[in-house]
């Protein structure tokens, strides 16, 4: 996995959008809210928290929603000018231990809480790699490999560029 390439790819899309929309910068507050909304949409596709449903099987669009969450995580990271170690702690790394929760719902809530704290504190400096790792752990818990997420991201990035050209 090449996080630097992911950040660079997202930055190109963000620049494209800014030019098309006549914007000078990306609105961080809006991107934080967009990330939280996408986490909600991803959760809705997963359905595992819906105790009131008999059929809680994930919907077909789950990977696409995971990819959308990643896109906004990257936008926020670029806006924060995150320059710390761009790593996702691998399975077995002791730094990962405090970021793994016992169930998917708690993992989702943990990821969401990072973005709420980001908005409240207007910074997340050292914790950004924890965001990346928490997200990666969540994707694993949902049954997807990082390779699948990365491939999905690049495919969706092309779609997003095309959408900007077509007046989306």
Short mmCIF file of C-alpha atoms in Angstrom, two decimals:
data_model
loop_
_atom_site.label_atom_id
_atom_site.label_comp_id
_atom_site.label_asym_id
_atom_site.label_seq_id
_atom_site.Cartn_x
_atom_site.Cartn_y
_atom_site.Cartn_z
CA UNK A 1 0.00 0.00 0.00
CA UNK A 2 1.30 3.41 -0.93
CA UNK A 3 -0.32 6.06 1.25
CA UNK A 4 1.77 8.84 -0.28
CA UNK A 5 0.36 7.98 -3.71
CA UNK A 6 -3.17 7.94 -2.30
CA UNK A 7 -2.72 11.40 -0.77
CA UNK A 8 -1.23 12.74 -4.01
CA UNK A 9 -4.04 11.25 -6.10
CA UNK A 10 -6.65 12.79 -3.82
CA UNK A 11 -4.88 16.16 -3.92
CA UNK A 12 -5.12 16.15 -7.73
CA UNK A 13 -8.85 15.50 -7.55
CA UNK A 14 -9.28 18.22 -4.92
CA UNK A 15 -7.40 20.70 -7.13
CA UNK A 16 -9.58 19.72 -10.08
CA UNK A 17 -12.74 20.28 -8.03
CA UNK A 18 -11.48 23.62 -6.72
CA UNK A 19 -10.77 24.87 -10.24
CA UNK A 20 -14.15 23.71 -11.53
CA UNK A 21 -15.96 25.24 -8.56
CA UNK A 22 -13.91 28.43 -8.44
CA UNK A 23 -12.72 27.76 -4.90
CA UNK A 24 -9.40 28.80 -3.42
CA UNK A 25 -9.33 26.21 -0.66
CA UNK A 26 -11.13 23.14 0.61
CA UNK A 27 -13.47 23.91 3.50
CA UNK A 28 -12.14 21.69 6.30
CA UNK A 29 -15.32 21.98 8.37
CA UNK A 30 -17.40 20.74 5.44
CA UNK A 31 -14.97 17.90 4.75
CA UNK A 32 -15.13 16.74 8.36
CA UNK A 33 -18.92 16.69 8.18
CA UNK A 34 -18.74 14.92 4.79
CA UNK A 35 -16.50 12.26 6.33
CA UNK A 36 -18.95 11.68 9.16
CA UNK A 37 -21.84 11.49 6.66
CA UNK A 38 -19.90 8.96 4.56
CA UNK A 39 -19.17 6.90 7.67
CA UNK A 40 -22.94 6.88 8.26
CA UNK A 41 -23.63 5.82 4.67
CA UNK A 42 -21.03 3.06 4.97
CA UNK A 43 -22.67 1.92 8.22
CA UNK A 44 -26.05 1.86 6.52
CA UNK A 45 -24.66 -0.41 3.79
CA UNK A 46 -23.11 -2.69 6.42
CA UNK A 47 -26.41 -2.92 8.40
CA UNK A 48 -24.88 -4.87 11.29
CA UNK A 49 -26.03 -2.37 13.90
CA UNK A 50 -29.69 -2.69 12.87
CA UNK A 51 -30.90 -4.95 15.68
CA UNK A 52 -34.48 -4.45 14.51
CA UNK A 53 -33.83 -6.15 11.15
CA UNK A 54 -34.04 -9.86 10.46
CA UNK A 55 -31.75 -9.72 7.39
CA UNK A 56 -28.67 -7.72 8.33
CA UNK A 57 -26.51 -8.88 5.44
CA UNK A 58 -24.28 -6.12 4.04
CA UNK A 59 -25.57 -4.49 0.88
CA UNK A 60 -23.66 -4.63 -2.41
CA UNK A 61 -22.54 -1.00 -2.16
CA UNK A 62 -20.48 -1.48 1.01
CA UNK A 63 -17.07 -1.35 -0.68
CA UNK A 64 -18.02 1.78 -2.60
CA UNK A 65 -19.02 3.50 0.65
CA UNK A 66 -15.77 2.38 2.31
CA UNK A 67 -13.92 3.97 -0.62
CA UNK A 68 -15.91 7.19 -0.18
CA UNK A 69 -14.89 7.31 3.48
CA UNK A 70 -11.26 6.84 2.47
CA UNK A 71 -11.54 9.68 -0.04
CA UNK A 72 -12.68 12.11 2.62
CA UNK A 73 -10.12 10.86 5.13
CA UNK A 74 -7.49 11.70 2.50
CA UNK A 75 -9.02 15.14 1.83
CA UNK A 76 -8.92 15.94 5.53
CA UNK A 77 -5.36 14.65 5.82
CA UNK A 78 -4.26 16.82 2.91
CA UNK A 79 -5.94 19.85 4.45
CA UNK A 80 -4.20 19.22 7.75
CA UNK A 81 -0.97 18.99 5.74
CA UNK A 82 -0.32 15.78 7.56
CA UNK A 83 3.39 15.21 7.43
CA UNK A 84 3.86 12.61 10.12
CA UNK A 85 4.65 9.01 9.32
CA UNK A 86 2.16 7.95 6.69
CA UNK A 87 1.71 4.43 7.93
CA UNK A 88 -1.01 2.05 8.87
CA UNK A 89 0.14 -0.08 11.75
CA UNK A 90 0.23 -3.68 10.49
CA UNK A 91 -1.47 -6.55 12.23
CA UNK A 92 0.70 -7.58 15.19
CA UNK A 93 2.22 -4.11 15.75
CA UNK A 94 1.81 -3.14 19.42
CA UNK A 95 0.71 0.39 18.35
CA UNK A 96 -2.34 -1.19 16.75
CA UNK A 97 -3.58 -2.78 19.97
CA UNK A 98 -5.37 0.28 21.36
CA UNK A 99 -7.11 0.85 18.03
CA UNK A 100 -8.76 -2.55 17.68
CA UNK A 101 -12.21 -2.86 19.22
CA UNK A 102 -14.18 -6.02 19.85
CA UNK A 103 -16.95 -5.30 17.36
CA UNK A 104 -17.60 -3.37 14.16
CA UNK A 105 -20.05 -0.91 15.72
CA UNK A 106 -17.47 0.21 18.29
CA UNK A 107 -14.82 0.45 15.56
CA UNK A 108 -17.14 2.71 13.53
CA UNK A 109 -17.92 4.87 16.56
CA UNK A 110 -14.20 5.19 17.30
CA UNK A 111 -13.49 6.37 13.75
CA UNK A 112 -16.38 8.83 13.92
CA UNK A 113 -15.15 10.17 17.25
CA UNK A 114 -11.80 11.09 15.70
CA UNK A 115 -13.57 13.44 13.31
CA UNK A 116 -15.74 14.94 16.01
CA UNK A 117 -12.61 15.62 18.09
CA UNK A 118 -10.92 17.02 15.01
CA UNK A 119 -13.70 19.55 14.65
CA UNK A 120 -13.78 20.37 18.36
CA UNK A 121 -10.02 20.71 18.74
CA UNK A 122 -9.30 21.87 15.18
CA UNK A 123 -6.28 19.57 15.11
CA UNK A 124 -5.38 15.95 15.19
CA UNK A 125 -1.62 16.11 14.59
CA UNK A 126 -0.28 12.94 16.19
CA UNK A 127 -3.55 11.08 15.96
CA UNK A 128 -3.88 11.09 12.20
CA UNK A 129 -2.01 7.79 11.76
CA UNK A 130 -4.44 6.38 14.33
CA UNK A 131 -7.28 7.52 12.05
CA UNK A 132 -5.68 5.66 9.16
CA UNK A 133 -5.11 2.53 11.24
CA UNK A 134 -8.59 2.62 12.79
CA UNK A 135 -10.04 2.87 9.30
CA UNK A 136 -7.84 0.04 7.98
CA UNK A 137 -8.85 -2.20 10.89
CA UNK A 138 -12.50 -1.39 10.21
CA UNK A 139 -12.18 -2.36 6.54
CA UNK A 140 -10.63 -5.67 7.63
CA UNK A 141 -13.44 -6.25 10.10
CA UNK A 142 -15.91 -5.61 7.28
CA UNK A 143 -14.19 -8.31 5.23
CA UNK A 144 -12.13 -6.28 2.75
CA UNK A 145 -8.40 -6.31 2.14
CA UNK A 146 -6.46 -3.09 1.82
CA UNK A 147 -5.74 -4.08 -1.79
CA UNK A 148 -9.49 -4.20 -2.53
CA UNK A 149 -10.00 -0.81 -0.89
CA UNK A 150 -7.07 0.71 -2.75
CA UNK A 151 -8.25 -0.65 -6.11
CA UNK A 152 -11.75 0.59 -5.38
CA UNK A 153 -10.37 4.01 -4.47
CA UNK A 154 -8.50 4.43 -7.75
CA UNK A 155 -11.54 3.31 -9.76
CA UNK A 156 -13.81 5.74 -7.89
CA UNK A 157 -11.24 8.53 -8.27
CA UNK A 158 -11.54 8.18 -12.06
CA UNK A 159 -15.33 8.34 -11.75
CA UNK A 160 -15.03 11.46 -9.58
CA UNK A 161 -12.82 13.18 -12.16
CA UNK A 162 -15.34 12.29 -14.89
CA UNK A 163 -18.18 13.61 -12.74
CA UNK A 164 -16.44 16.98 -12.49
CA UNK A 165 -16.12 17.13 -16.26
CA UNK A 166 -19.80 16.28 -16.74
CA UNK A 167 -21.07 18.94 -14.33
CA UNK A 168 -21.87 16.64 -11.38
#
